[in-house]
mmCIF file of C-alpha atoms and ligand atoms in Angstrom:
data_model
loop_
_atom_site.group_PDB
_atom_site.id
_atom_site.type_symbol
_atom_site.label_atom_id
_atom_site.label_comp_id
_atom_site.label_asym_id
_atom_site.label_seq_id
_atom_site.Cartn_x
_atom_site.Cartn_y
_atom_site.Cartn_z
ATOM 1 C CA UNK V 1 136.353 100.373 39.866
ATOM 2 C CA UNK V 2 133.487 102.835 40.254
ATOM 3 C CA UNK V 3 134.033 106.383 40.943
ATOM 4 C CA UNK V 4 131.260 108.995 42.241
ATOM 5 C CA UNK V 5 129.337 111.501 40.711
ATOM 6 C CA UNK V 6 128.674 114.066 43.242
ATOM 7 C CA UNK V 7 124.871 115.466 43.040
ATOM 8 C CA UNK V 8 123.643 118.351 44.556
ATOM 9 C CA UNK V 9 120.602 119.175 46.157
ATOM 10 C CA UNK V 10 118.353 122.067 47.949
ATOM 11 C CA UNK V 11 115.770 120.820 49.750
ATOM 12 C CA UNK V 12 113.701 121.286 53.236
ATOM 13 C CA UNK V 13 112.570 119.063 55.871
ATOM 14 C CA UNK V 14 112.845 118.182 59.402
ATOM 15 C CA UNK V 15 116.339 116.417 59.898
ATOM 16 C CA UNK V 16 118.603 117.225 56.761
ATOM 17 C CA UNK V 17 120.935 114.600 57.556
ATOM 18 C CA UNK V 18 118.359 112.152 58.005
ATOM 19 C CA UNK V 19 117.370 113.088 54.784
ATOM 20 C CA UNK V 20 120.293 113.099 52.994
ATOM 21 C CA UNK V 21 120.983 109.431 54.443
ATOM 22 C CA UNK V 22 117.530 108.204 53.249
ATOM 23 C CA UNK V 23 118.258 109.561 49.549
ATOM 24 C CA UNK V 24 121.728 108.047 49.217
ATOM 25 C CA UNK V 25 120.342 104.721 50.238
ATOM 26 C CA UNK V 26 116.772 105.175 49.032
ATOM 27 C CA UNK V 27 117.800 106.173 45.177
ATOM 28 C CA UNK V 28 120.641 103.623 45.223
ATOM 29 C CA UNK V 29 119.871 99.980 47.159
ATOM 30 C CA UNK V 30 116.891 100.344 48.625
ATOM 31 C CA UNK V 31 116.873 99.410 52.214
ATOM 32 C CA UNK V 32 120.269 98.690 53.571
ATOM 33 C CA UNK V 33 120.336 97.967 57.264
ATOM 34 C CA UNK V 34 117.819 95.739 57.059
ATOM 35 C CA UNK V 35 119.835 93.569 54.295
ATOM 36 C CA UNK V 36 121.994 90.193 55.687
ATOM 37 C CA UNK V 37 125.347 90.878 55.603
ATOM 38 C CA UNK V 38 125.954 88.828 52.267
ATOM 39 C CA UNK V 39 123.282 90.789 50.748
ATOM 40 C CA UNK V 40 125.078 94.158 51.829
ATOM 41 C CA UNK V 41 128.239 93.053 50.209
ATOM 42 C CA UNK V 42 126.748 92.425 46.929
ATOM 43 C CA UNK V 43 125.215 95.525 46.990
ATOM 44 C CA UNK V 44 128.550 97.563 48.085
ATOM 45 C CA UNK V 45 129.684 98.908 45.336
ATOM 46 C CA UNK V 46 126.051 100.501 44.575
ATOM 47 C CA UNK V 47 125.061 102.481 47.268
ATOM 48 C CA UNK V 48 125.358 105.947 47.512
ATOM 49 C CA UNK V 49 127.325 107.676 50.466
ATOM 50 C CA UNK V 50 125.941 110.933 51.841
ATOM 51 C CA UNK V 51 129.260 113.805 50.612
ATOM 52 C CA UNK V 52 127.762 116.603 52.695
ATOM 53 C CA UNK V 53 124.644 118.462 54.340
ATOM 54 C CA UNK V 54 124.728 122.245 54.914
ATOM 55 C CA UNK V 55 122.107 123.665 56.770
ATOM 56 C CA UNK V 56 121.339 127.079 55.955
ATOM 57 C CA UNK V 57 118.008 128.142 57.784
ATOM 58 C CA UNK V 58 116.159 126.388 60.747
ATOM 59 C CA UNK V 59 112.453 127.931 61.259
ATOM 60 C CA UNK V 60 109.670 126.494 62.266
ATOM 61 C CA UNK V 61 111.104 123.186 62.985
ATOM 62 C CA UNK V 62 112.256 122.964 59.550
ATOM 63 C CA UNK V 63 116.103 122.856 58.426
ATOM 64 C CA UNK V 64 116.478 124.592 54.508
ATOM 65 C CA UNK V 65 119.779 123.936 52.829
ATOM 66 C CA UNK V 66 121.800 121.672 50.497
ATOM 67 C CA UNK V 67 122.699 118.215 50.712
ATOM 68 C CA UNK V 68 125.225 116.456 48.231
ATOM 69 C CA UNK V 69 125.504 112.716 47.611
ATOM 70 C CA UNK V 70 127.910 110.345 45.700
ATOM 71 C CA UNK V 71 126.688 108.091 43.495
ATOM 72 C CA UNK V 72 128.559 105.405 41.902
ATOM 73 C CA UNK V 73 129.144 106.407 38.688
ATOM 74 C CA UNK V 74 128.498 102.632 37.819
ATOM 75 C CA UNK V 75 124.865 103.238 38.540
ATOM 76 C CA UNK V 76 123.951 105.010 35.409
ATOM 77 C CA UNK V 77 124.975 103.986 31.874
ATOM 78 C CA UNK V 78 126.196 107.190 30.196
ATOM 79 C CA UNK V 79 123.309 108.797 28.707
ATOM 80 C CA UNK V 80 121.186 112.126 30.379
ATOM 81 C CA UNK V 81 117.762 109.817 30.305
ATOM 82 C CA UNK V 82 119.765 106.827 32.752
ATOM 83 C CA UNK V 83 121.530 110.063 34.485
ATOM 84 C CA UNK V 84 118.603 111.887 35.566
ATOM 85 C CA UNK V 85 116.694 109.164 36.351
ATOM 86 C CA UNK V 86 119.201 107.449 38.747
ATOM 87 C CA UNK V 87 120.031 110.746 40.602
ATOM 88 C CA UNK V 88 116.292 112.591 40.609
ATOM 89 C CA UNK V 89 113.773 110.310 38.911
ATOM 90 C CA UNK V 90 111.613 109.470 41.728
ATOM 91 C CA UNK V 91 113.055 111.883 44.085
ATOM 92 C CA UNK V 92 111.669 114.979 41.925
ATOM 93 C CA UNK V 93 108.396 113.360 43.017
ATOM 94 C CA UNK V 94 108.951 113.511 46.327
ATOM 95 C CA UNK V 95 108.417 117.022 47.481
ATOM 96 C CA UNK V 96 110.137 120.393 47.823
ATOM 97 C CA UNK V 97 113.895 119.590 46.492
ATOM 98 C CA UNK V 98 115.562 120.744 43.646
ATOM 99 C CA UNK V 99 118.607 119.199 41.657
ATOM 100 C CA UNK V 100 121.164 121.854 41.981
ATOM 101 C CA UNK V 101 124.158 120.464 40.368
ATOM 102 C CA UNK V 102 126.012 117.251 38.904
ATOM 103 C CA UNK V 103 130.006 117.121 39.117
ATOM 104 C CA UNK V 104 131.085 113.906 37.154
ATOM 105 C CA UNK V 105 134.104 111.893 37.446
ATOM 106 C CA UNK V 106 136.405 112.589 33.893
ATOM 107 C CA UNK V 107 136.033 108.490 33.270
ATOM 108 C CA UNK V 108 132.298 108.929 32.936
ATOM 109 C CA UNK V 109 131.869 112.088 31.416
ATOM 110 C CA UNK V 110 134.296 111.026 28.503
ATOM 111 C CA UNK V 111 131.543 108.712 27.675
ATOM 112 C CA UNK V 112 129.359 111.812 26.975
ATOM 113 C CA UNK V 113 130.412 113.472 23.148
ATOM 114 C CA UNK V 114 130.340 117.078 23.932
ATOM 115 C CA UNK V 115 130.192 120.186 21.329
ATOM 116 C CA UNK V 116 132.105 118.314 18.019
ATOM 117 C CA UNK V 117 132.688 121.875 16.892
ATOM 118 C CA UNK V 118 132.771 124.374 20.270
ATOM 119 C CA UNK V 119 133.815 127.899 20.162
ATOM 120 C CA UNK V 120 137.063 127.683 18.349
ATOM 121 C CA UNK V 121 135.123 125.157 15.404
ATOM 122 C CA UNK V 122 132.066 127.657 15.291
ATOM 123 C CA UNK V 123 134.354 130.537 14.944
ATOM 124 C CA UNK V 124 136.603 128.487 12.472
ATOM 125 C CA UNK V 125 133.453 127.741 10.124
ATOM 126 C CA UNK V 126 132.457 131.241 10.445
ATOM 127 C CA UNK V 127 136.237 132.947 10.103
ATOM 128 C CA UNK V 128 135.248 135.678 12.514
ATOM 129 C CA UNK V 129 137.557 135.835 15.661
ATOM 130 C CA UNK V 130 137.750 138.973 18.376
ATOM 131 C CA UNK V 131 134.412 139.836 18.537
ATOM 132 C CA UNK V 132 130.987 138.681 19.463
ATOM 133 C CA UNK V 133 129.314 136.594 16.711
ATOM 134 C CA UNK V 134 126.036 138.080 15.868
ATOM 135 C CA UNK V 135 122.926 135.601 14.690
ATOM 136 C CA UNK V 136 119.228 136.689 13.630
ATOM 137 C CA UNK V 137 116.140 134.395 13.960
ATOM 138 C CA UNK V 138 113.821 134.676 11.109
ATOM 139 C CA UNK V 139 110.447 136.587 12.530
ATOM 140 C CA UNK V 140 107.926 135.065 11.680
ATOM 141 C CA UNK V 141 108.323 132.053 9.660
ATOM 142 C CA UNK V 142 104.747 130.257 9.917
ATOM 143 C CA UNK V 143 102.660 129.974 6.816
ATOM 144 C CA UNK V 144 104.725 132.218 4.748
ATOM 145 C CA UNK V 145 105.955 131.392 1.120
ATOM 146 C CA UNK V 146 109.016 130.053 0.007
ATOM 147 C CA UNK V 147 109.966 133.477 -1.688
ATOM 148 C CA UNK V 148 108.922 135.486 1.805
ATOM 149 C CA UNK V 149 111.407 133.811 3.720
ATOM 150 C CA UNK V 150 114.154 134.010 0.480
ATOM 151 C CA UNK V 151 113.453 137.909 1.001
ATOM 152 C CA UNK V 152 113.913 137.769 4.696
ATOM 153 C CA UNK V 153 116.818 135.534 4.870
ATOM 154 C CA UNK V 154 118.315 138.218 2.441
ATOM 155 C CA UNK V 155 117.666 140.942 4.608
ATOM 156 C CA UNK V 156 119.199 139.377 7.574
ATOM 157 C CA UNK V 157 122.202 138.963 5.437
ATOM 158 C CA UNK V 158 122.761 141.951 4.005
ATOM 159 C CA UNK V 159 122.956 143.775 7.612
ATOM 160 C CA UNK V 160 126.130 141.914 8.261
ATOM 161 C CA UNK V 161 124.841 138.044 10.410
ATOM 162 C CA UNK V 162 127.100 135.689 11.179
ATOM 163 C CA UNK V 163 124.388 133.115 11.466
ATOM 164 C CA UNK V 164 120.391 132.961 11.039
ATOM 165 C CA UNK V 165 117.977 130.378 13.049
ATOM 166 C CA UNK V 166 114.709 129.541 11.952
ATOM 167 C CA UNK V 167 112.148 129.988 14.777
ATOM 168 C CA UNK V 168 111.806 127.093 17.002
ATOM 169 C CA UNK V 169 108.215 127.223 15.832
ATOM 170 C CA UNK V 170 108.626 126.763 12.779
ATOM 171 C CA UNK V 171 107.369 122.952 12.299
ATOM 172 C CA UNK V 172 104.650 122.936 9.543
ATOM 173 C CA UNK V 173 106.921 124.023 6.553
ATOM 174 C CA UNK V 174 105.099 122.622 3.943
ATOM 175 C CA UNK V 175 105.350 126.033 1.740
ATOM 176 C CA UNK V 176 108.730 125.904 2.074
ATOM 177 C CA UNK V 177 110.428 122.465 2.955
ATOM 178 C CA UNK V 178 113.328 121.967 4.308
ATOM 179 C CA UNK V 179 115.659 121.036 1.192
ATOM 180 C CA UNK V 180 113.956 123.992 -1.007
ATOM 181 C CA UNK V 181 114.671 126.290 2.182
ATOM 182 C CA UNK V 182 118.324 125.096 1.980
ATOM 183 C CA UNK V 183 118.562 125.695 -1.898
ATOM 184 C CA UNK V 184 117.593 128.701 -1.850
ATOM 185 C CA UNK V 185 119.127 130.370 1.374
ATOM 186 C CA UNK V 186 122.335 128.518 0.298
ATOM 187 C CA UNK V 187 122.447 130.897 -3.023
ATOM 188 C CA UNK V 188 121.963 134.013 -1.500
ATOM 189 C CA UNK V 189 124.948 132.545 1.233
ATOM 190 C CA UNK V 190 127.049 132.432 -2.108
ATOM 191 C CA UNK V 191 126.299 135.616 -3.463
ATOM 192 C CA UNK V 192 127.357 136.920 -0.146
ATOM 193 C CA UNK V 193 130.670 135.604 -0.393
ATOM 194 C CA UNK V 194 131.296 134.748 3.361
ATOM 195 C CA UNK V 195 130.343 132.124 5.381
ATOM 196 C CA UNK V 196 127.610 132.150 6.917
ATOM 197 C CA UNK V 197 125.553 129.389 9.017
ATOM 198 C CA UNK V 198 122.459 128.789 9.131
ATOM 199 C CA UNK V 199 120.381 126.600 11.839
ATOM 200 C CA UNK V 200 117.625 125.144 10.334
ATOM 201 C CA UNK V 201 115.280 123.747 12.938
ATOM 202 C CA UNK V 202 115.072 119.915 13.004
ATOM 203 C CA UNK V 203 112.009 118.216 13.350
ATOM 204 C CA UNK V 204 109.826 115.066 12.995
ATOM 205 C CA UNK V 205 108.904 111.674 14.579
ATOM 206 C CA UNK V 206 111.818 111.905 17.653
ATOM 207 C CA UNK V 207 113.174 108.317 15.950
ATOM 208 C CA UNK V 208 113.578 109.809 12.613
ATOM 209 C CA UNK V 209 115.931 112.791 13.486
ATOM 210 C CA UNK V 210 118.866 111.142 12.643
ATOM 211 C CA UNK V 211 118.119 110.471 9.364
ATOM 212 C CA UNK V 212 116.231 113.480 8.635
ATOM 213 C CA UNK V 213 119.854 115.361 10.120
ATOM 214 C CA UNK V 214 121.525 113.402 7.473
ATOM 215 C CA UNK V 215 118.947 114.383 5.090
ATOM 216 C CA UNK V 216 119.154 118.093 5.699
ATOM 217 C CA UNK V 217 123.068 117.770 5.569
ATOM 218 C CA UNK V 218 123.066 116.176 2.052
ATOM 219 C CA UNK V 219 121.017 118.840 1.048
ATOM 220 C CA UNK V 220 123.626 121.448 2.367
ATOM 221 C CA UNK V 221 122.672 122.346 5.875
ATOM 222 C CA UNK V 222 125.854 124.027 7.906
ATOM 223 C CA UNK V 223 123.913 124.104 11.227
ATOM 224 C CA UNK V 224 121.130 122.629 12.697
ATOM 225 C CA UNK V 225 118.426 123.868 15.702
ATOM 226 C CA UNK V 226 116.993 121.173 17.852
ATOM 227 C CA UNK V 227 114.313 122.077 20.711
ATOM 228 C CA UNK V 228 116.386 119.606 23.065
ATOM 229 C CA UNK V 229 114.027 119.350 25.685
ATOM 230 C CA UNK V 230 110.645 118.524 23.966
ATOM 231 C CA UNK V 231 112.924 115.490 21.921
ATOM 232 C CA UNK V 232 115.358 114.660 25.133
ATOM 233 C CA UNK V 233 118.382 115.001 25.592
ATOM 234 C CA UNK V 234 119.405 111.198 24.045
ATOM 235 C CA UNK V 235 118.765 112.790 20.715
ATOM 236 C CA UNK V 236 121.161 115.396 21.414
ATOM 237 C CA UNK V 237 123.741 112.976 22.354
ATOM 238 C CA UNK V 238 123.261 110.394 19.460
ATOM 239 C CA UNK V 239 123.979 113.139 17.159
ATOM 240 C CA UNK V 240 126.597 114.604 18.545
ATOM 241 C CA UNK V 241 127.894 111.466 18.541
ATOM 242 C CA UNK V 242 127.530 110.156 14.706
ATOM 243 C CA UNK V 243 130.166 111.123 12.498
ATOM 244 C CA UNK V 244 128.109 111.823 9.730
ATOM 245 C CA UNK V 245 126.730 114.928 11.389
ATOM 246 C CA UNK V 246 129.117 117.309 10.053
ATOM 247 C CA UNK V 247 127.667 120.656 11.190
ATOM 248 C CA UNK V 248 127.354 122.326 15.032
ATOM 249 C CA UNK V 249 124.404 121.618 16.787
ATOM 250 C CA UNK V 250 122.053 124.423 18.349
ATOM 251 C CA UNK V 251 120.317 124.038 21.371
ATOM 252 C CA UNK V 252 117.273 125.646 21.952
ATOM 253 C CA UNK V 253 115.865 125.668 25.743
ATOM 254 C CA UNK V 254 112.344 125.567 24.641
ATOM 255 C CA UNK V 255 110.605 124.366 27.509
ATOM 256 C CA UNK V 256 113.579 124.785 30.106
ATOM 257 C CA UNK V 257 111.278 127.268 32.375
ATOM 258 C CA UNK V 258 109.358 124.074 33.421
ATOM 259 C CA UNK V 259 112.242 122.599 34.531
ATOM 260 C CA UNK V 260 113.930 125.669 36.169
ATOM 261 C CA UNK V 261 111.547 128.311 37.297
ATOM 262 C CA UNK V 262 110.251 127.187 40.696
ATOM 263 C CA UNK V 263 112.675 127.870 43.565
ATOM 264 C CA UNK V 264 112.118 124.664 45.431
ATOM 265 C CA UNK V 265 111.623 122.155 42.326
ATOM 266 C CA UNK V 266 112.578 120.904 39.224
ATOM 267 C CA UNK V 267 116.351 121.580 37.792
ATOM 268 C CA UNK V 268 118.887 124.427 38.162
ATOM 269 C CA UNK V 269 119.023 126.417 34.527
ATOM 270 C CA UNK V 270 122.804 126.114 34.997
ATOM 271 C CA UNK V 271 122.972 122.466 35.134
ATOM 272 C CA UNK V 272 120.273 122.031 32.719
ATOM 273 C CA UNK V 273 120.858 124.178 30.022
ATOM 274 C CA UNK V 274 124.694 124.230 30.669
ATOM 275 C CA UNK V 275 126.326 121.161 32.033
ATOM 276 C CA UNK V 276 123.857 118.905 30.573
ATOM 277 C CA UNK V 277 123.539 120.609 27.253
ATOM 278 C CA UNK V 278 126.904 120.350 26.738
ATOM 279 C CA UNK V 279 128.020 117.395 27.961
ATOM 280 C CA UNK V 280 125.240 116.324 24.941
ATOM 281 C CA UNK V 281 126.996 117.595 22.565
ATOM 282 C CA UNK V 282 125.507 121.118 22.005
ATOM 283 C CA UNK V 283 128.021 123.648 20.239
ATOM 284 C CA UNK V 284 125.971 126.821 20.725
ATOM 285 C CA UNK V 285 123.101 126.850 23.449
ATOM 286 C CA UNK V 286 120.348 129.569 23.385
ATOM 287 C CA UNK V 287 119.082 130.402 26.857
ATOM 288 C CA UNK V 288 117.232 133.634 28.733
ATOM 289 C CA UNK V 289 119.482 136.870 29.345
ATOM 290 C CA UNK V 290 118.997 138.225 32.141
ATOM 291 C CA UNK V 291 117.803 141.438 30.515
ATOM 292 C CA UNK V 292 115.697 140.475 28.121
ATOM 293 C CA UNK V 293 112.067 139.772 27.750
ATOM 294 C CA UNK V 294 111.943 135.838 29.336
ATOM 295 C CA UNK V 295 114.944 136.986 31.874
ATOM 296 C CA UNK V 296 116.582 134.544 33.990
ATOM 297 C CA UNK V 297 118.722 136.172 37.192
ATOM 298 C CA UNK V 298 121.898 137.270 36.070
ATOM 299 C CA UNK V 299 123.712 135.041 38.524
ATOM 300 C CA UNK V 300 121.979 132.291 36.986
ATOM 301 C CA UNK V 301 122.541 133.222 33.328
ATOM 302 C CA UNK V 302 126.067 133.564 33.942
ATOM 303 C CA UNK V 303 126.715 130.592 35.678
ATOM 304 C CA UNK V 304 125.156 128.666 32.780
ATOM 305 C CA UNK V 305 127.890 130.486 30.716
ATOM 306 C CA UNK V 306 130.463 129.422 32.809
ATOM 307 C CA UNK V 307 129.520 125.740 33.143
ATOM 308 C CA UNK V 308 129.895 125.651 29.124
ATOM 309 C CA UNK V 309 132.596 127.762 28.596
ATOM 310 C CA UNK V 310 135.396 126.578 31.377
ATOM 311 C CA UNK V 311 137.880 123.856 30.704
ATOM 312 C CA UNK V 312 136.396 120.579 32.395
ATOM 313 C CA UNK V 313 139.566 118.668 30.900
ATOM 314 C CA UNK V 314 137.056 116.707 29.018
ATOM 315 C CA UNK V 315 135.207 118.790 26.206
ATOM 316 C CA UNK V 316 135.345 121.322 24.146
ATOM 317 C CA UNK V 317 133.493 124.595 24.890
ATOM 318 C CA UNK V 318 130.305 125.544 23.710
ATOM 319 C CA UNK V 319 128.876 129.368 22.611
ATOM 320 C CA UNK V 320 126.684 131.012 25.317
ATOM 321 C CA UNK V 321 123.411 132.477 23.128
ATOM 322 C CA UNK V 322 121.708 134.575 26.086
ATOM 323 C CA UNK V 323 118.746 135.417 24.120
ATOM 324 C CA UNK V 324 115.165 137.242 23.985
ATOM 325 C CA UNK V 325 114.180 140.660 23.857
ATOM 326 C CA UNK V 326 117.600 142.016 22.875
ATOM 327 C CA UNK V 327 118.084 145.032 20.794
ATOM 328 C CA UNK V 328 121.215 146.885 20.124
ATOM 329 C CA UNK V 329 121.188 148.751 23.164
ATOM 330 C CA UNK V 330 121.470 146.093 25.107
ATOM 331 C CA UNK V 331 124.803 144.703 23.512
ATOM 332 C CA UNK V 332 127.111 146.422 26.259
ATOM 333 C CA UNK V 333 125.319 144.421 28.871
ATOM 334 C CA UNK V 334 126.174 141.601 26.780
ATOM 335 C CA UNK V 335 129.598 142.177 26.092
ATOM 336 C CA UNK V 336 130.263 143.610 29.765
ATOM 337 C CA UNK V 337 128.389 140.436 31.162
ATOM 338 C CA UNK V 338 129.649 137.644 28.694
ATOM 339 C CA UNK V 339 132.905 139.202 26.935
ATOM 340 C CA UNK V 340 133.889 138.265 23.227
ATOM 341 C CA UNK V 341 133.022 134.571 23.195
ATOM 342 C CA UNK V 342 129.182 135.135 23.025
ATOM 343 C CA UNK V 343 126.460 135.332 20.403
ATOM 344 C CA UNK V 344 124.509 138.346 20.405
ATOM 345 C CA UNK V 345 120.637 136.818 19.065
ATOM 346 C CA UNK V 346 118.127 138.580 18.331
ATOM 347 C CA UNK V 347 114.812 138.414 16.264
ATOM 348 C CA UNK V 348 112.415 141.170 17.318
ATOM 349 C CA UNK V 349 115.309 143.641 17.620
ATOM 350 C CA UNK V 350 116.439 142.847 14.404
ATOM 351 C CA UNK V 351 113.128 142.344 12.290
ATOM 352 C CA UNK V 352 111.602 145.596 14.602
ATOM 353 C CA UNK V 353 113.983 147.888 13.479
ATOM 354 C CA UNK V 354 112.465 151.029 11.711
ATOM 355 C CA UNK V 355 114.770 150.462 8.635
ATOM 356 C CA UNK V 356 113.728 147.001 8.436
ATOM 357 C CA UNK V 357 116.025 143.667 9.005
ATOM 358 C CA UNK V 358 119.051 144.738 7.144
ATOM 359 C CA UNK V 359 119.366 147.800 8.821
ATOM 360 C CA UNK V 360 118.626 145.873 12.354
ATOM 361 C CA UNK V 361 121.622 144.091 11.174
ATOM 362 C CA UNK V 362 124.080 146.835 10.866
ATOM 363 C CA UNK V 363 122.995 148.446 14.169
ATOM 364 C CA UNK V 364 123.660 145.289 15.564
ATOM 365 C CA UNK V 365 127.179 145.385 13.836
ATOM 366 C CA UNK V 366 127.893 148.945 15.087
ATOM 367 C CA UNK V 367 126.987 148.247 18.212
ATOM 368 C CA UNK V 368 129.296 145.114 18.798
ATOM 369 C CA UNK V 369 131.878 147.328 16.999
ATOM 370 C CA UNK V 370 131.450 150.228 19.638
ATOM 371 C CA UNK V 371 131.783 147.762 22.849
ATOM 372 C CA UNK V 372 134.741 145.973 21.038
ATOM 373 C CA UNK V 373 136.457 149.271 20.307
ATOM 374 C CA UNK V 374 135.716 150.936 23.684
ATOM 375 C CA UNK V 375 133.199 153.451 22.095
ATOM 376 C CA UNK V 376 130.133 154.235 23.821
ATOM 377 C CA UNK V 377 127.012 153.435 21.830
ATOM 378 C CA UNK V 378 126.192 157.276 21.661
ATOM 379 C CA UNK V 379 129.098 158.341 20.291
ATOM 380 C CA UNK V 380 129.058 155.223 18.020
ATOM 381 C CA UNK V 381 125.431 156.405 16.948
ATOM 382 C CA UNK V 382 126.450 159.579 15.652
ATOM 383 C CA UNK V 383 128.186 158.218 12.882
ATOM 384 C CA UNK V 384 125.637 155.380 12.261
ATOM 385 C CA UNK V 385 122.233 155.652 10.976
ATOM 386 C CA UNK V 386 120.840 152.368 11.761
ATOM 387 C CA UNK V 387 122.181 152.707 15.297
ATOM 388 C CA UNK V 388 121.104 155.650 15.807
ATOM 389 C CA UNK V 389 117.484 154.571 14.786
ATOM 390 C CA UNK V 390 117.737 151.461 16.990
ATOM 391 C CA UNK V 391 118.852 153.492 20.024
ATOM 392 C CA UNK V 392 116.112 156.048 19.433
ATOM 393 C CA UNK V 393 113.235 153.075 19.150
ATOM 394 C CA UNK V 394 114.938 150.804 22.221
ATOM 395 C CA UNK V 395 117.049 153.277 24.636
ATOM 396 C CA UNK V 396 119.881 151.848 25.637
ATOM 397 C CA UNK V 397 122.757 154.516 24.566
HETATM 398 C C1 1AE S 1 115.593 132.409 24.546
HETATM 399 C C2 1AE S 1 115.585 131.864 23.156
HETATM 400 C C3 1AE S 1 115.155 132.838 22.971
HETATM 401 C C4 1AE S 1 114.179 132.761 20.887
HETATM 402 O O1 1AE S 1 113.929 131.814 20.871
HETATM 403 C C5 1AE S 1 113.777 133.985 20.455
HETATM 404 O O2 1AE S 1 112.748 133.416 19.590
HETATM 405 C C6 1AE S 1 113.683 135.250 20.632
HETATM 406 O O3 1AE S 1 113.219 135.844 20.347
HETATM 407 P P1 1AE S 1 113.319 137.472 20.131
HETATM 408 O O4 1AE S 1 114.742 137.909 20.390
HETATM 409 O O5 1AE S 1 113.033 138.035 21.627
HETATM 410 O O6 1AE S 1 111.949 137.997 19.210
#
């Protein structure tokens, strides 16, 4: 028996009820009333149904609002390319309409892998509980010889970060090939004497990514970074579902702005970067914070976190990583908005510290300790020089 996938759109039309009907029929069985009765019976299980229409404003002969359509879950196979084509494929090109939300019946959602590690699993790999995690980003890595990257990696580790990620634009790595990076960084991790995750950028032709991921893991990778939208949601899903991919998967939001930024078009960020990333299997999800250099509005940023950390009865939770332009002075904002189960992530905010990357890490760790203990950054900075210098440079005390 088919259950329903409820899909909500924000749109505008002369008559929203009519538009809802035309979507429910047009995106499922095509024309309906013109069909002979026998055909109608045959197609009935595939017919979409209007769940609700909310008119929020009427102006100049147009109705603005949201409509929700119930699609039979049997209309789509359990993969995100099929799902998005089913509920928004042709429709995405049909004037002012934005895909806002999808809610799944558990039987359908269960067919997606979801995060293999989730928040608990990542914390358990690191042995860190009770505080936000700290991640730094290589800035930069392009064109640098391995020796420079090793120095950069060591400085980040010295500063006390829990995780380091490649920059998402690191594709041309001929001066520091993946296996050599892994060998060199793992040596530094062993010397540090504590667990540290390094998210290596998974790159190459999409049909080779599963093999490349396995190669990386055989060579010591303990976390993988993927530019999910450019490569496609399905490769994330295939990686997450593969039992031989035994490391957390980190999703980068590269290109997401092309989907979510327009008010009346595209796919809303809480769905794109929240619900779908989690269903497809991301353990750690980067996206723009409400305060940094490529900001997302606060409501949407909180909504992304809610979609990946709430109990959906099926999947593990995933770590939100509200990023971009983050410096130590913003740690109280991150903590107040996102709580303990968040990853504080910075590139420029670590490497741009006046004392270098190690001090950048120290400043962040001091800021995290301060918020956890309820101390203000200004007070914490009195006994922590790296934090004091960071606040002097970026503000935020
Ligand atoms: C939302 C993605 C953030 C990101 O990828 C990145 O590289 C941030 O760098 P910084 O912290 O802004 O230097």
